[in-house]
Amino acid sequence: MTAHVAVIPAAGRGTRMRPATKVVPKALITVVDRPAVQYVVEEAVRAGATEVILVVDLDAGHLVHQHFLSNGRLPGLEHVKIRVVVQEEALGLGHAVWETAEQVRDRSFFCLLADNIVRPGADVLPQLAAAAKGDSAVCLRELTREFLSKYGVIVPGSDLVDGSLDIVGAVEKPGPVLAPSNLGLIGRYVFTPEIFEILGKLTPGHGGEIQLTDAINILASTGRCRGYVAEQDLLDVGTPQGLVMATWILGTSQFPELI
Ligand code: UTP
């Protein structure tokens, strides 16, 4: 199964990137020669998305839209339908995804976090869609101890076979003591529309936010969610250190003479 619609939440506050994000949305911070979110849209299109729904904030979200639509369409994205949904308040990632329910309707969809970029040649969406087998699937990485308090972590429901497994639960940022495994959620998902029903009923969780991980936990408890363990991590451009690393990796892949 593949999905033809991709949801890209990009309405977070970006506090870890202050002061860069005081006026400019985090999604528009440049990595080498294009804003972070453009890499993510391009990745979705490579996986077969023909419609992209960007979730943006009220203040500066129109700039994200303008990047894709003003002064002619970007090469490679000429035929992609790009829409924007405004999340008026940053109530959490789960809330941002829920805001797209009316546009997505009854379709399965990819979900890609705007501040995580895949390494060159390391796309994961095709494998994720294959692992889903018609249900939902989440992309995972084996995390070291210190990252268990920074990511959502899943409860495995089966052994790993050919890079994928059943999952039966998920916990947001559990920390090393409470973590049910070392497999963390890394910002790429494929969901059936069932996720919207679950998100619509959620109450605030970790950090007082509506958490996508809590919805994944409920979905996983029904037995309709798989995990795909990626071989490489994503580049997190939501922190200054991550941005420097991503700039170097993507920059040297584009300009190998720099090494
Ligand atoms: P983060 O956890 O990185 O949060 O969001 P953040 O608010 O963007 O950044 P910090 O923690 O303040 O530095 C993960 C993804 O979810 C989106 C973000 O834009 C990012 O792509 N998000 C998060 C929303 O769209 N809305 C929200 O309410 C929260």
CSV table of C-alpha atoms and ligand atoms in Angstrom, one decimal:
chain,number,residue,atom,x,y,z
A,1,MET,CA,0.0,0.0,0.0
A,2,THR,CA,1.2,3.5,-0.6
A,3,ALA,CA,-0.5,6.8,0.2
A,4,HIS,CA,-1.2,9.7,-2.1
A,5,VAL,CA,-1.7,12.3,0.6
A,6,ALA,CA,1.0,13.4,3.1
A,7,VAL,CA,0.4,15.5,6.2
A,8,ILE,CA,3.4,17.5,7.4
A,9,PRO,CA,2.9,19.1,10.8
A,10,ALA,CA,5.0,22.3,10.9
A,11,ALA,CA,3.2,24.5,13.5
A,12,GLY,CA,5.4,23.9,16.5
A,13,ARG,CA,6.8,26.8,18.5
A,14,GLY,CA,10.4,25.9,17.7
A,15,THR,CA,11.7,27.1,21.1
A,16,ARG,CA,14.9,25.1,20.8
A,17,MET,CA,15.8,27.2,17.8
A,18,ARG,CA,15.3,30.6,19.3
A,19,PRO,CA,16.2,33.3,18.4
A,20,ALA,CA,16.2,32.0,14.8
A,21,THR,CA,12.5,31.1,15.1
A,22,LYS,CA,11.3,34.4,16.7
A,23,VAL,CA,9.9,35.6,13.3
A,24,VAL,CA,10.8,32.9,10.8
A,25,PRO,CA,9.0,29.6,11.2
A,26,LYS,CA,11.3,26.6,12.0
A,27,ALA,CA,10.1,24.9,8.8
A,28,LEU,CA,11.6,27.7,6.7
A,29,ILE,CA,15.1,27.6,8.2
A,30,THR,CA,17.5,27.0,5.4
A,31,VAL,CA,19.6,23.8,5.2
A,32,VAL,CA,22.2,24.3,2.4
A,33,ASP,CA,20.0,25.8,-0.3
A,34,ARG,CA,16.4,25.2,0.6
A,35,PRO,CA,14.1,25.4,3.7
A,36,ALA,CA,13.9,22.3,5.8
A,37,VAL,CA,10.3,21.7,4.9
A,38,GLN,CA,11.1,21.5,1.2
A,39,TYR,CA,13.2,18.5,1.7
A,40,VAL,CA,10.3,16.9,3.6
A,41,VAL,CA,7.8,17.7,0.9
A,42,GLU,CA,10.2,16.3,-1.8
A,43,GLU,CA,10.6,13.1,0.2
A,44,ALA,CA,6.8,12.6,0.4
A,45,VAL,CA,6.5,13.2,-3.4
A,46,ARG,CA,9.3,10.6,-4.1
A,47,ALA,CA,7.1,8.1,-2.1
A,48,GLY,CA,4.1,8.8,-4.3
A,49,ALA,CA,2.3,11.7,-2.6
A,50,THR,CA,0.4,13.9,-5.0
A,51,GLU,CA,-1.3,16.0,-2.3
A,52,VAL,CA,0.6,17.6,0.6
A,53,ILE,CA,-1.2,19.1,3.6
A,54,LEU,CA,1.1,21.4,5.7
A,55,VAL,CA,0.0,22.3,9.2
A,56,VAL,CA,1.2,25.8,9.9
A,57,ASP,CA,0.9,28.3,12.7
A,58,LEU,CA,-1.3,31.4,12.5
A,59,ASP,CA,1.5,34.0,12.6
A,60,ALA,CA,3.9,33.0,10.0
A,61,GLY,CA,2.4,29.9,8.4
A,62,HIS,CA,1.4,31.9,5.3
A,63,LEU,CA,5.1,32.2,4.5
A,64,VAL,CA,5.4,28.4,4.4
A,65,HIS,CA,2.6,28.3,1.9
A,66,GLN,CA,4.1,31.2,-0.1
A,67,HIS,CA,7.4,29.4,-0.4
A,68,PHE,CA,5.7,26.6,-2.4
A,69,LEU,CA,3.4,28.8,-4.5
A,70,SER,CA,4.8,32.2,-5.2
A,71,ASN,CA,7.0,33.1,-8.2
A,72,GLY,CA,6.2,29.9,-10.0
A,73,ARG,CA,6.2,26.3,-8.7
A,74,LEU,CA,9.4,24.7,-7.5
A,75,PRO,CA,11.1,22.2,-9.9
A,76,GLY,CA,9.8,18.7,-9.3
A,77,LEU,CA,6.8,19.9,-7.3
A,78,GLU,CA,4.9,21.5,-10.3
A,79,HIS,CA,2.0,18.9,-10.2
A,80,VAL,CA,1.7,18.5,-6.4
A,81,LYS,CA,-1.4,19.9,-4.7
A,82,ILE,CA,-0.1,21.8,-1.7
A,83,ARG,CA,-2.6,23.0,0.9
A,84,VAL,CA,-2.2,24.6,4.3
A,85,VAL,CA,-4.2,24.0,7.4
A,86,VAL,CA,-3.7,26.5,10.3
A,87,GLN,CA,-3.3,25.2,13.8
A,88,GLU,CA,-4.3,28.3,15.8
A,89,GLU,CA,-2.7,27.2,19.0
A,90,ALA,CA,0.3,24.8,19.4
A,91,LEU,CA,-1.7,22.2,21.4
A,92,GLY,CA,0.6,19.4,20.4
A,93,LEU,CA,1.6,17.2,17.5
A,94,GLY,CA,-1.5,15.0,17.9
A,95,HIS,CA,-3.7,18.0,17.7
A,96,ALA,CA,-1.8,19.3,14.6
A,97,VAL,CA,-2.5,15.9,12.8
A,98,TRP,CA,-6.2,15.9,14.0
A,99,GLU,CA,-6.6,19.4,12.4
A,100,THR,CA,-6.2,17.8,8.9
A,101,ALA,CA,-9.1,15.3,9.3
A,102,GLU,CA,-11.4,17.2,7.0
A,103,GLN,CA,-8.9,17.4,4.2
A,104,VAL,CA,-7.7,13.8,4.5
A,105,ARG,CA,-11.2,12.4,4.9
A,106,ASP,CA,-11.2,8.6,4.5
A,107,ARG,CA,-7.8,8.2,2.9
A,108,SER,CA,-4.7,6.6,4.4
A,109,PHE,CA,-1.9,9.1,4.6
A,110,PHE,CA,1.8,9.6,5.3
A,111,CYS,CA,2.7,11.8,8.2
A,112,LEU,CA,6.2,13.4,8.2
A,113,LEU,CA,7.6,15.8,10.8
A,114,ALA,CA,8.8,19.0,9.2
A,115,ASP,CA,11.9,19.2,11.4
A,116,ASN,CA,13.3,15.8,10.5
A,117,ILE,CA,15.1,15.2,7.2
A,118,VAL,CA,16.1,11.9,5.7
A,119,ARG,CA,19.8,11.3,4.9
A,120,PRO,CA,20.6,11.3,1.1
A,121,GLY,CA,19.6,8.0,-0.4
A,122,ALA,CA,18.0,6.8,2.9
A,123,ASP,CA,14.2,7.1,2.2
A,124,VAL,CA,12.0,5.1,4.6
A,125,LEU,CA,8.4,5.8,3.4
A,126,PRO,CA,8.3,3.0,0.8
A,127,GLN,CA,9.5,0.4,3.4
A,128,LEU,CA,7.1,1.9,5.9
A,129,ALA,CA,4.1,1.6,3.6
A,130,ALA,CA,5.1,-2.0,2.8
A,131,ALA,CA,5.4,-2.9,6.5
A,132,ALA,CA,1.9,-1.5,7.1
A,133,LYS,CA,0.2,-4.1,5.0
A,134,GLY,CA,-2.9,-2.0,4.8
A,135,ASP,CA,-2.9,-1.0,8.4
A,136,SER,CA,-0.9,1.8,10.1
A,137,ALA,CA,2.8,1.7,10.6
A,138,VAL,CA,5.4,3.8,12.5
A,139,CYS,CA,9.1,4.3,11.7
A,140,LEU,CA,11.4,3.3,14.5
A,141,ARG,CA,15.1,3.4,15.5
A,142,GLU,CA,17.1,1.7,18.1
A,143,LEU,CA,17.8,4.4,20.7
A,144,THR,CA,20.6,4.7,23.2
A,145,ARG,CA,19.7,5.4,26.9
A,146,GLU,CA,19.9,9.2,26.7
A,147,PHE,CA,17.4,9.4,23.9
A,148,LEU,CA,14.7,7.4,25.8
A,149,SER,CA,13.6,10.6,27.5
A,150,LYS,CA,13.5,12.6,24.2
A,151,TYR,CA,11.4,10.3,22.0
A,152,GLY,CA,8.2,8.2,22.1
A,153,VAL,CA,9.1,4.6,22.7
A,154,ILE,CA,7.0,1.5,21.6
A,155,VAL,CA,5.9,-1.7,23.3
A,156,PRO,CA,6.9,-4.5,20.9
A,157,GLY,CA,4.3,-7.2,20.2
A,158,SER,CA,6.4,-9.6,18.2
A,159,ASP,CA,10.0,-10.3,17.2
A,160,LEU,CA,11.6,-8.4,14.4
A,161,VAL,CA,11.3,-10.1,11.1
A,162,ASP,CA,12.7,-8.5,8.0
A,163,GLY,CA,13.0,-5.1,9.8
A,164,SER,CA,9.4,-5.0,11.0
A,165,LEU,CA,7.3,-6.1,14.0
A,166,ASP,CA,3.9,-5.8,15.5
A,167,ILE,CA,3.5,-3.1,18.2
A,168,VAL,CA,1.1,-3.2,21.1
A,169,GLY,CA,1.6,0.1,22.7
A,170,ALA,CA,3.6,3.4,22.9
A,171,VAL,CA,4.7,5.8,25.6
A,172,GLU,CA,5.8,9.4,25.1
A,173,LYS,CA,9.3,10.2,26.5
A,174,PRO,CA,9.3,7.5,29.2
A,175,GLY,CA,13.0,7.8,30.2
A,176,PRO,CA,15.4,4.9,30.6
A,177,VAL,CA,13.8,3.4,33.7
A,178,LEU,CA,10.2,3.2,32.4
A,179,ALA,CA,11.0,2.6,28.7
A,180,PRO,CA,9.2,-0.6,27.4
A,181,SER,CA,11.9,-1.1,24.7
A,182,ASN,CA,14.7,0.8,23.0
A,183,LEU,CA,12.7,1.4,19.9
A,184,GLY,CA,11.8,5.0,19.4
A,185,LEU,CA,9.4,6.8,17.1
A,186,ILE,CA,11.3,8.9,14.6
A,187,GLY,CA,8.9,11.1,12.8
A,188,ARG,CA,7.6,9.1,9.9
A,189,TYR,CA,4.3,7.4,9.9
A,190,VAL,CA,1.6,5.9,7.6
A,191,PHE,CA,-1.9,6.0,9.1
A,192,THR,CA,-5.3,4.8,8.2
A,193,PRO,CA,-8.1,7.4,8.9
A,194,GLU,CA,-8.9,5.5,12.1
A,195,ILE,CA,-6.2,7.6,13.8
A,196,PHE,CA,-8.5,10.7,13.5
A,197,GLU,CA,-11.3,9.1,15.6
A,198,ILE,CA,-8.7,8.3,18.3
A,199,LEU,CA,-7.1,11.7,18.2
A,200,GLY,CA,-10.5,13.4,18.5
A,201,LYS,CA,-11.1,11.7,21.9
A,202,LEU,CA,-7.6,12.3,23.4
A,203,THR,CA,-7.0,14.5,26.4
A,204,PRO,CA,-3.7,16.3,27.0
A,205,GLY,CA,-0.8,14.0,27.9
A,206,HIS,CA,2.9,14.5,28.4
A,207,GLY,CA,3.8,18.2,28.7
A,208,GLY,CA,0.1,19.1,28.7
A,209,GLU,CA,0.0,18.5,24.9
A,210,ILE,CA,-2.3,16.3,22.7
A,211,GLN,CA,0.3,13.6,21.9
A,212,LEU,CA,0.4,11.6,18.7
A,213,THR,CA,2.2,8.9,20.7
A,214,ASP,CA,-0.9,8.5,22.9
A,215,ALA,CA,-3.0,7.9,19.8
A,216,ILE,CA,-0.4,5.4,18.5
A,217,ASN,CA,-0.7,3.6,21.9
A,218,ILE,CA,-4.5,3.2,21.5
A,219,LEU,CA,-4.2,2.2,17.8
A,220,ALA,CA,-1.4,-0.4,18.7
A,221,SER,CA,-3.6,-1.9,21.4
A,222,THR,CA,-6.1,-2.9,18.7
A,223,GLY,CA,-3.4,-4.9,16.9
A,224,ARG,CA,-3.6,-2.6,13.8
A,225,CYS,CA,-0.2,-0.9,14.0
A,226,ARG,CA,3.1,-2.2,12.8
A,227,GLY,CA,6.7,-0.9,13.3
A,228,TYR,CA,9.4,-0.6,10.7
A,229,VAL,CA,13.0,-0.2,12.1
A,230,ALA,CA,15.0,2.1,9.9
A,231,GLU,CA,18.6,1.4,9.2
A,232,GLN,CA,19.6,5.1,9.5
A,233,ASP,CA,18.4,7.9,11.7
A,234,LEU,CA,16.8,11.1,10.4
A,235,LEU,CA,18.6,14.4,10.6
A,236,ASP,CA,16.9,16.5,13.3
A,237,VAL,CA,17.0,20.2,12.3
A,238,GLY,CA,15.0,21.3,15.3
A,239,THR,CA,18.1,22.0,17.4
A,240,PRO,CA,21.2,24.1,16.6
A,241,GLN,CA,23.5,21.0,16.9
A,242,GLY,CA,21.2,19.0,14.6
A,243,LEU,CA,21.0,21.8,12.1
A,244,VAL,CA,24.8,22.0,11.9
A,245,MET,CA,25.1,18.3,11.4
A,246,ALA,CA,22.4,18.2,8.8
A,247,THR,CA,24.0,21.1,6.9
A,248,TRP,CA,27.3,19.3,6.8
A,249,ILE,CA,25.8,15.9,5.7
A,250,LEU,CA,23.5,17.4,3.1
A,251,GLY,CA,26.0,20.0,2.1
A,252,THR,CA,28.9,17.5,1.5
A,253,SER,CA,26.5,15.2,-0.4
A,254,GLN,CA,25.8,18.1,-2.7
A,255,PHE,CA,29.3,19.6,-2.8
A,256,PRO,CA,31.7,16.6,-2.2
A,257,GLU,CA,34.7,18.9,-2.9
A,258,LEU,CA,34.2,20.4,0.5
A,259,ILE,CA,35.5,17.2,2.2
B,1,UTP,P1,8.6,19.4,18.4
B,1,UTP,O1,8.5,18.4,19.4
B,1,UTP,O2,9.9,19.6,17.7
B,1,UTP,O3,8.1,20.8,19.0
B,1,UTP,O4,7.5,19.1,17.3
B,1,UTP,P2,8.3,22.3,18.5
B,1,UTP,O5,7.3,23.1,19.2
B,1,UTP,O6,8.3,22.4,17.0
B,1,UTP,O7,9.8,22.7,18.9
B,1,UTP,P3,10.4,23.0,20.4
B,1,UTP,O8,10.3,21.8,21.2
B,1,UTP,O9,9.6,24.2,20.9
B,1,UTP,O10,11.8,23.4,20.1
B,1,UTP,C1,7.6,18.0,16.4
B,1,UTP,C2,6.9,18.4,15.1
B,1,UTP,O11,5.5,18.6,15.4
B,1,UTP,C3,5.1,19.9,14.9
B,1,UTP,C4,6.4,20.7,14.9
B,1,UTP,O12,6.3,21.7,13.9
B,1,UTP,C5,7.4,19.7,14.4
B,1,UTP,O13,7.4,19.5,13.0
B,1,UTP,N1,4.1,20.4,15.9
B,1,UTP,C6,4.4,20.3,17.2
B,1,UTP,C7,3.0,21.0,15.4
B,1,UTP,O14,2.8,21.2,14.2
B,1,UTP,N2,2.1,21.5,16.4
B,1,UTP,C8,2.3,21.4,17.7
B,1,UTP,O15,1.4,21.9,18.5
B,1,UTP,C9,3.4,20.8,18.2
